N, CA and C of each residue as an Amber inpcrd file, in Angstrom:
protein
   402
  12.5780000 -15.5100000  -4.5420000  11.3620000 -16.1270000  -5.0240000
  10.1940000 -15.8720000  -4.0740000  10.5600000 -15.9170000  -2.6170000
   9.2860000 -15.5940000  -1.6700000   8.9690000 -14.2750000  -2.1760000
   9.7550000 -13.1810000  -2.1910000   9.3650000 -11.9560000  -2.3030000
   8.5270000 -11.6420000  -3.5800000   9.1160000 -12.5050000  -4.9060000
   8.0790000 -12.4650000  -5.9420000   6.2990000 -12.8280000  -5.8120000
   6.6930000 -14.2010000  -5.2360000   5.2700000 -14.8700000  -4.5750000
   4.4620000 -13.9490000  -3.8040000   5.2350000 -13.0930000  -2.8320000
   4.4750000 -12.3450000  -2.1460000   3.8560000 -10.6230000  -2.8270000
   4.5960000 -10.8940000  -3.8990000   4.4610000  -9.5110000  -4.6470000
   2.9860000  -9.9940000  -5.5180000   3.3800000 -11.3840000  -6.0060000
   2.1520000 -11.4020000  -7.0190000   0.4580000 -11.7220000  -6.2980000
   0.5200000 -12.4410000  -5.0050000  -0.0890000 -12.6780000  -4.1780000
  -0.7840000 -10.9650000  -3.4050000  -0.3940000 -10.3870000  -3.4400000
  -0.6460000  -9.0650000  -2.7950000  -1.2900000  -8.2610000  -4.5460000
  -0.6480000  -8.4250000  -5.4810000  -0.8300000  -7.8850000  -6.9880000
  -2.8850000  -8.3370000  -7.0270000  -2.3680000  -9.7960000  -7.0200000
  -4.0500000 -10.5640000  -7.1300000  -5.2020000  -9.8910000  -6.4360000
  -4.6700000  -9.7280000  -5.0530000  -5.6470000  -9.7860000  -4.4110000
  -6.3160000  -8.2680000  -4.3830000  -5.1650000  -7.5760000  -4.9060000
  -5.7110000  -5.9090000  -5.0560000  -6.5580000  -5.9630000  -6.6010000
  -6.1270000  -6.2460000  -7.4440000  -6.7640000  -6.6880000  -8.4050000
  -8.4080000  -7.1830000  -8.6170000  -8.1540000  -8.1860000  -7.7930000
  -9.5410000  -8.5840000  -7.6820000 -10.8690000  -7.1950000  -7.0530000
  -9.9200000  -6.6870000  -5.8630000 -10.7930000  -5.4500000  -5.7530000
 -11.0200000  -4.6180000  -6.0230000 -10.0470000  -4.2200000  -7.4970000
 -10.4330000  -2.4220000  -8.2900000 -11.1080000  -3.5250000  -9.0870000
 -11.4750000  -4.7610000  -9.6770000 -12.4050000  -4.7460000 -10.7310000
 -13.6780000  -4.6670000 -10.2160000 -13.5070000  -5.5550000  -9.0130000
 -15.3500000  -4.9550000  -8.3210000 -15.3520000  -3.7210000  -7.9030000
 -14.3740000  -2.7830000  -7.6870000 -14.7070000  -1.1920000  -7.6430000
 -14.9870000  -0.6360000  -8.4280000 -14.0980000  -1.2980000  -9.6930000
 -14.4510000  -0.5360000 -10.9430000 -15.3970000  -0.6280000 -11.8800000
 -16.4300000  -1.9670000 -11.2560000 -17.1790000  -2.2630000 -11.7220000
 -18.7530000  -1.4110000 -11.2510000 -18.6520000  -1.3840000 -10.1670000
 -19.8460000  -0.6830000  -9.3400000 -19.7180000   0.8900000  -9.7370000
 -18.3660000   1.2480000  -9.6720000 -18.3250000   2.6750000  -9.8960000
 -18.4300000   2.8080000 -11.6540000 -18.4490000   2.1810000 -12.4010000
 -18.5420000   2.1180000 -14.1920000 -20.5500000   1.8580000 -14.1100000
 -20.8990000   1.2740000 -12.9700000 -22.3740000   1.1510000 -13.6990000
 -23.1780000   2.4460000 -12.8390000 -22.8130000   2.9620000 -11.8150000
 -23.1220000   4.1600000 -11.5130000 -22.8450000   5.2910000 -11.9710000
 -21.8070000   5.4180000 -12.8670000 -21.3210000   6.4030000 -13.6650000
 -22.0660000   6.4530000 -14.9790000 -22.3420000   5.0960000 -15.5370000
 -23.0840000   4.7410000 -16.7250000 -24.7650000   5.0230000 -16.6490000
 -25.1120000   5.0280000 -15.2300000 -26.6830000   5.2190000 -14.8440000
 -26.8630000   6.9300000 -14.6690000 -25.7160000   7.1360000 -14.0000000
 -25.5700000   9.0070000 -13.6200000 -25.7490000   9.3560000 -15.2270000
 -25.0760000   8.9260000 -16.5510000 -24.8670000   9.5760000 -17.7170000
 -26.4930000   9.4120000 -18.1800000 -26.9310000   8.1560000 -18.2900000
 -28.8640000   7.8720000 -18.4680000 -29.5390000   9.2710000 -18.2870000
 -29.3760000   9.0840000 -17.0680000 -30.0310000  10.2600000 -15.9970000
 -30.0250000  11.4190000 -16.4680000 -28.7140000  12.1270000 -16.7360000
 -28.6940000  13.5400000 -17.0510000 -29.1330000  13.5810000 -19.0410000
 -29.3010000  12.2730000 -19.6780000 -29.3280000  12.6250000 -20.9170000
 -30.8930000  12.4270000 -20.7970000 -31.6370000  11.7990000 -19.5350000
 -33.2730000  11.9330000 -19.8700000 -33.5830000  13.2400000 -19.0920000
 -33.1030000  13.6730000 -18.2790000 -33.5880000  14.8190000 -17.9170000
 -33.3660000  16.5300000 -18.6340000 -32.3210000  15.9670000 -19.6150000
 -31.7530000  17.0150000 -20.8720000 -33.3520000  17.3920000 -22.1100000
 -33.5210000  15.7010000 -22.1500000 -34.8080000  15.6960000 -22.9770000
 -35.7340000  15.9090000 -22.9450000 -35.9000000  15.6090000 -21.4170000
 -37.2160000  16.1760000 -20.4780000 -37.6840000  17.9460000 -20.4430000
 -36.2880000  18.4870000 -20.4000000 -36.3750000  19.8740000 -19.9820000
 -36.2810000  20.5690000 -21.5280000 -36.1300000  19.7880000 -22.5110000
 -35.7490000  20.2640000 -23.8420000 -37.8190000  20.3970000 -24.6680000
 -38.4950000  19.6510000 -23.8360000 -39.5150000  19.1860000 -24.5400000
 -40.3050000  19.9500000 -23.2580000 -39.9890000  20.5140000 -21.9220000
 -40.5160000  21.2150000 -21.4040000 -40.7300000  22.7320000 -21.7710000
 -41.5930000  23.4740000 -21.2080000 -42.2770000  24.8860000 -21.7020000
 -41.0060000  25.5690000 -20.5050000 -40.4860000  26.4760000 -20.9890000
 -39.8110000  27.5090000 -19.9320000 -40.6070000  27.9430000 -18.9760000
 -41.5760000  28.1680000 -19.3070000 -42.9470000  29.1310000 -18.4260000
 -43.0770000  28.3960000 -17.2000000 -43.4320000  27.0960000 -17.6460000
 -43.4770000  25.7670000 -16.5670000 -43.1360000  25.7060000 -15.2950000
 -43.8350000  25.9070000 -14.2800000 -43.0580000  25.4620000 -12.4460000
 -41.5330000  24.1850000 -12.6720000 -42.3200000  23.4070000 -13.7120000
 -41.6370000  22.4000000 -13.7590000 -40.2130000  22.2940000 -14.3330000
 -40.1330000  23.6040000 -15.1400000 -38.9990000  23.2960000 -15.5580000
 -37.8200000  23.6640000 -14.9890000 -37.9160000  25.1100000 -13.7820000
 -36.8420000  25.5330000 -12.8260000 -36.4090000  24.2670000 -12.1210000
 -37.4960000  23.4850000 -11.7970000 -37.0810000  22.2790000 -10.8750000
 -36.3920000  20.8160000 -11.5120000 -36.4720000  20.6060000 -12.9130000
 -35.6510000  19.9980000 -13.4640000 -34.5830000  20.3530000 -14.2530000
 -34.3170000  22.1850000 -13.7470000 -32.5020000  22.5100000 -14.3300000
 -31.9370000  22.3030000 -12.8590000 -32.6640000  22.4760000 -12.1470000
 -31.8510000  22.1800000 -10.5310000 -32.1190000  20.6790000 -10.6800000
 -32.5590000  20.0630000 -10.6500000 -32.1240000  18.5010000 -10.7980000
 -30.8320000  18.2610000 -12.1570000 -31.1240000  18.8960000 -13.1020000
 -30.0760000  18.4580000 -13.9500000 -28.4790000  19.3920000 -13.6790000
 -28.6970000  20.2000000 -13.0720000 -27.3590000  21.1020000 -12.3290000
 -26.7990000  20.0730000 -11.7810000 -27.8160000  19.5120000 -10.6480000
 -26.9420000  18.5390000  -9.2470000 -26.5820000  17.2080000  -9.7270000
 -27.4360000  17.1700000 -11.3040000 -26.9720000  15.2750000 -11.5490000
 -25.5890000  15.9310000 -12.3730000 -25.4070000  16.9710000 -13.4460000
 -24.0270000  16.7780000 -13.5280000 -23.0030000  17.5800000 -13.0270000
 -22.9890000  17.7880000 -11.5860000 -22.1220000  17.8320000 -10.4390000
 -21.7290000  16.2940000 -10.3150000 -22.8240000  15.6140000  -9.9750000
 -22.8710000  14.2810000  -9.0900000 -22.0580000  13.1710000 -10.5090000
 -22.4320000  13.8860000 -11.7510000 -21.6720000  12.9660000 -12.9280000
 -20.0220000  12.9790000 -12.9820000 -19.8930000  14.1760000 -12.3700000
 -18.4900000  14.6690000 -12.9540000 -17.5060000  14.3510000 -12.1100000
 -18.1720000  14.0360000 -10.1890000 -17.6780000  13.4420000  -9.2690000
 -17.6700000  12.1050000  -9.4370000 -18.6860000  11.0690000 -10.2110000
 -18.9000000   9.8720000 -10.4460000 -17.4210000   9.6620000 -11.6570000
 -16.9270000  10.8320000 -12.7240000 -16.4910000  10.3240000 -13.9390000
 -14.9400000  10.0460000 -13.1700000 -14.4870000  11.1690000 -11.8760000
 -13.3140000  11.1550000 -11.0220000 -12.8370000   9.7810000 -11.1620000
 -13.9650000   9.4170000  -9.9940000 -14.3230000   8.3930000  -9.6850000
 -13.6790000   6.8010000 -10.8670000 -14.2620000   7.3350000 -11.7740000
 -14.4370000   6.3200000 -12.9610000 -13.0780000   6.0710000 -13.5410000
 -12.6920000   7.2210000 -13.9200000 -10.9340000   7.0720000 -14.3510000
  -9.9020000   6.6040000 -13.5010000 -10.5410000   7.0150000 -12.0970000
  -9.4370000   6.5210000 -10.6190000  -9.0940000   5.3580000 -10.9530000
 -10.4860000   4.4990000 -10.4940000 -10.7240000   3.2300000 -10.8310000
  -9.9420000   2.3050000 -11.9110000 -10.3490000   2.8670000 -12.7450000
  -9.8420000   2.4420000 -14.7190000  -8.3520000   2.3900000 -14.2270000
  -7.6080000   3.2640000 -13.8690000  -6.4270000   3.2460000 -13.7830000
  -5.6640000   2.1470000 -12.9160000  -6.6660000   1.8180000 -11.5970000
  -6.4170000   1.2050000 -10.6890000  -6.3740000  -0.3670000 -11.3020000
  -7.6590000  -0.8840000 -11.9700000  -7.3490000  -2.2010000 -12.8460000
  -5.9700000  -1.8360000 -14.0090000  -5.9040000  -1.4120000 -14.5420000
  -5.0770000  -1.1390000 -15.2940000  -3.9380000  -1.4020000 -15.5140000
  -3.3790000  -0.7560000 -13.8110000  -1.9090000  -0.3720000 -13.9130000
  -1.2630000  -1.4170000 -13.2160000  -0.0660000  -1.9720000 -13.5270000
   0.6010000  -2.8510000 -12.6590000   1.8200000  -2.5520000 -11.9000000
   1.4840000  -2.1080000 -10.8790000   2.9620000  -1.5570000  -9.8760000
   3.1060000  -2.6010000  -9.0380000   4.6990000  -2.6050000  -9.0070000
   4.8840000  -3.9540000  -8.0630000   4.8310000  -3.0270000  -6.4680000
   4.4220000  -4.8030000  -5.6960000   4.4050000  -3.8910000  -3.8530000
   5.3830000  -4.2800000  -3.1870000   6.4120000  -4.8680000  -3.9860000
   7.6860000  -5.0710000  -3.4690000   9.0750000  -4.2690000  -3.8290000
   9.6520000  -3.7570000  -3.3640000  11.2370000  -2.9690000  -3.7250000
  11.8300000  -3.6930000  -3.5100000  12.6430000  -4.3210000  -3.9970000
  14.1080000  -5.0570000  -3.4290000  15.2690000  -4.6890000  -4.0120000
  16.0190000  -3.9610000  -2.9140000  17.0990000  -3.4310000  -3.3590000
  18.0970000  -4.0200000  -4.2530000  18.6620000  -5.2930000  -3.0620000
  19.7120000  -6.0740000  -3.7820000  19.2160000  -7.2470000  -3.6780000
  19.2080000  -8.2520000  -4.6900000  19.3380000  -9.4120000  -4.3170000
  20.1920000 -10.4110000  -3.6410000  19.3860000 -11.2620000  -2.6310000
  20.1000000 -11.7370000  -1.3260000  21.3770000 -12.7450000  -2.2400000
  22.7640000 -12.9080000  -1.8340000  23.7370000 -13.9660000  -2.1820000
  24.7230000 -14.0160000  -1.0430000  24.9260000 -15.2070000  -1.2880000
  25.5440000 -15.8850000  -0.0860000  27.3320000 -15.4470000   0.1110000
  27.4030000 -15.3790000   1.3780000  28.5540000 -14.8490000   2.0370000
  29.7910000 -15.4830000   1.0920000  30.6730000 -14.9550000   0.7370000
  31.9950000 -15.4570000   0.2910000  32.4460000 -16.1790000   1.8890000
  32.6920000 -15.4050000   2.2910000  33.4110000 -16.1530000   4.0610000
  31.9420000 -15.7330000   5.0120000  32.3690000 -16.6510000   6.1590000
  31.5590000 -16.2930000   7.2640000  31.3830000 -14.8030000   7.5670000
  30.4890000 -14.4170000   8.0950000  30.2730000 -12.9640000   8.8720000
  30.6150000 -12.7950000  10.1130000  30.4960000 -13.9420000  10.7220000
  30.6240000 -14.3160000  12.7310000  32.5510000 -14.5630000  12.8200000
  32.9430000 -14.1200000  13.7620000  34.2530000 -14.1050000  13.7670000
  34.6960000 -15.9050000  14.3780000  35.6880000 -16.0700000  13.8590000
  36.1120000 -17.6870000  14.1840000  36.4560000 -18.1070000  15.2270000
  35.7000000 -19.2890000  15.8470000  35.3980000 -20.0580000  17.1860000
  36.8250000 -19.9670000  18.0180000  38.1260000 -20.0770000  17.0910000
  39.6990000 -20.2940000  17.6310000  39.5690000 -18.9220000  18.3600000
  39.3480000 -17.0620000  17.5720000  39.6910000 -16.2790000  18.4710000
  38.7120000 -15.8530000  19.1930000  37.6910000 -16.3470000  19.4180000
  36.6430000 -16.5710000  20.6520000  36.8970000 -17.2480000  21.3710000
  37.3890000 -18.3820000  21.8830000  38.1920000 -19.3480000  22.6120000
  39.1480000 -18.7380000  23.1250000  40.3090000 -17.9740000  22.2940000
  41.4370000 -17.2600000  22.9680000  41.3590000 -16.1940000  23.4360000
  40.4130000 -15.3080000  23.3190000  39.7570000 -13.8300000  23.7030000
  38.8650000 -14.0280000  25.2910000  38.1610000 -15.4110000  25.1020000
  37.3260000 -15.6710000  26.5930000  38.8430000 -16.3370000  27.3080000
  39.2590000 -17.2760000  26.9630000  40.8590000 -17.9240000  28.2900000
  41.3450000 -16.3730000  28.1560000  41.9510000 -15.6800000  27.7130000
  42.9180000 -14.4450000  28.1350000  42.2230000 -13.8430000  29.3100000
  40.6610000 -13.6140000  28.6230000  40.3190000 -12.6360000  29.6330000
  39.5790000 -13.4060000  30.2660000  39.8980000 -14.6410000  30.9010000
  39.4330000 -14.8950000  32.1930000  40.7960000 -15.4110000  33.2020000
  41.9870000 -15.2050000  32.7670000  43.1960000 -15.0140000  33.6900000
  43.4900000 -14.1460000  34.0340000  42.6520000 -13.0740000  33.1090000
  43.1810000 -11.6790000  33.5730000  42.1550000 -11.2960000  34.7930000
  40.9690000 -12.0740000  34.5830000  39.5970000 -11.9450000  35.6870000
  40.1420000 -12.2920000  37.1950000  40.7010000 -13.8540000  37.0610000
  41.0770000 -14.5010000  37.7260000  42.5420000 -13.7570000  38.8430000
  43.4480000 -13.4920000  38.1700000  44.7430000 -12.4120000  38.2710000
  44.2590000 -11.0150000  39.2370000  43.4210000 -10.7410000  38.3610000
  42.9680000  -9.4830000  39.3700000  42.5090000  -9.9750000  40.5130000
  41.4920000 -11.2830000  40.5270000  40.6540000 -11.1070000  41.8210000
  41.5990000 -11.8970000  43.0350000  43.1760000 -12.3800000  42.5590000
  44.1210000 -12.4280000  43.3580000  44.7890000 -11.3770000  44.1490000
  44.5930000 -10.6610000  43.0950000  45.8460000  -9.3840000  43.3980000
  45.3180000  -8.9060000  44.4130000  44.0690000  -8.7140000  44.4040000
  42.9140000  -8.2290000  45.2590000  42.5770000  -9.0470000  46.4130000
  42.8190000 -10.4540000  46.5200000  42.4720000 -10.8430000  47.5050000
  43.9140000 -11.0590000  48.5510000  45.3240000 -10.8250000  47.7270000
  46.4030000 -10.7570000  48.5710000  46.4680000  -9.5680000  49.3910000
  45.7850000  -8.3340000  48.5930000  46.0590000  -7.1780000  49.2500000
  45.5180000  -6.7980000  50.5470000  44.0110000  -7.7240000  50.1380000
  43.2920000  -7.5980000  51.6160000  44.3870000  -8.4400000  52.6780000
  44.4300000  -9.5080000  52.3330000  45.5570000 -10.3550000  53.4040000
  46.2700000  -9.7740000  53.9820000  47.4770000  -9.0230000  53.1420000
  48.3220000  -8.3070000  53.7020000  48.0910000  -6.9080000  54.7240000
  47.1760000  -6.3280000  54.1060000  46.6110000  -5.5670000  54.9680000
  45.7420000  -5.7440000  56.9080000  45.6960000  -6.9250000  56.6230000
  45.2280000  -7.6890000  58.3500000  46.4190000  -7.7580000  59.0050000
């Protein structure tokens, strides 16, 4: 259940930020499209002959460059509100041990006494030998 909570909690909060992305990038995309359809009309109602009109096909060249990078943009976005991927994997779900995992207190008890007579034993054996040796 935490991991859900934390899935939908992380879901929200990304959420909340592709709609204000997708919102800023949908009205700049929507203003870029304005743009290139008044400057279409502009240059349609302009004289070829015109200074003016070389300089508004190079403005309308670079606005739909700048549209087509804005439309990227626009579908990224769209997709990003859209889509719902979870940000959690969980392999297995957690369930509780049939038996303990930790080995039982009785052969921990008998594993530390063995091997501390055997500690004890040695550091005899060892301290007779020095004896005998004087």
């Amino acid at each position: 259940e935490i991991a859900a909570y934390i899935d939908s909690t992380i879901y929200n909060m990304q959420h909340e930020r592709a709609i204000q992305a997708f919102r800023i990038v949908e009205k700049e995309y929507m203003h870029a499209s304005d743009e290139v359809k008044a400057i279409s009309e502009a240059l349609q109602k302009t004289d070829r002959n015109q200074v003016t009109y070389s300089e508004l096909s190079q403005k309308l060249e670079s606005e739909i460059i700048r549209l087509g990078q804005l439309k990227e943009k626009y579908v990224s976005s769209k997709v990003n509100v859209e889509q719902r991927l979870p940000q959690i994997f969980i392999v297995d779900k957690a369930v509780k041990a049939e038996r303990k995992a930790v080995p039982k207190r009785s052969i921990i008890v008998i594993v530390t006494t063995f091997s501390a007579f055997l500690l004890s034993l040695l550091g005899l054996l060892i301290a007779d030998q020095l004896k005998s040796e004087r």
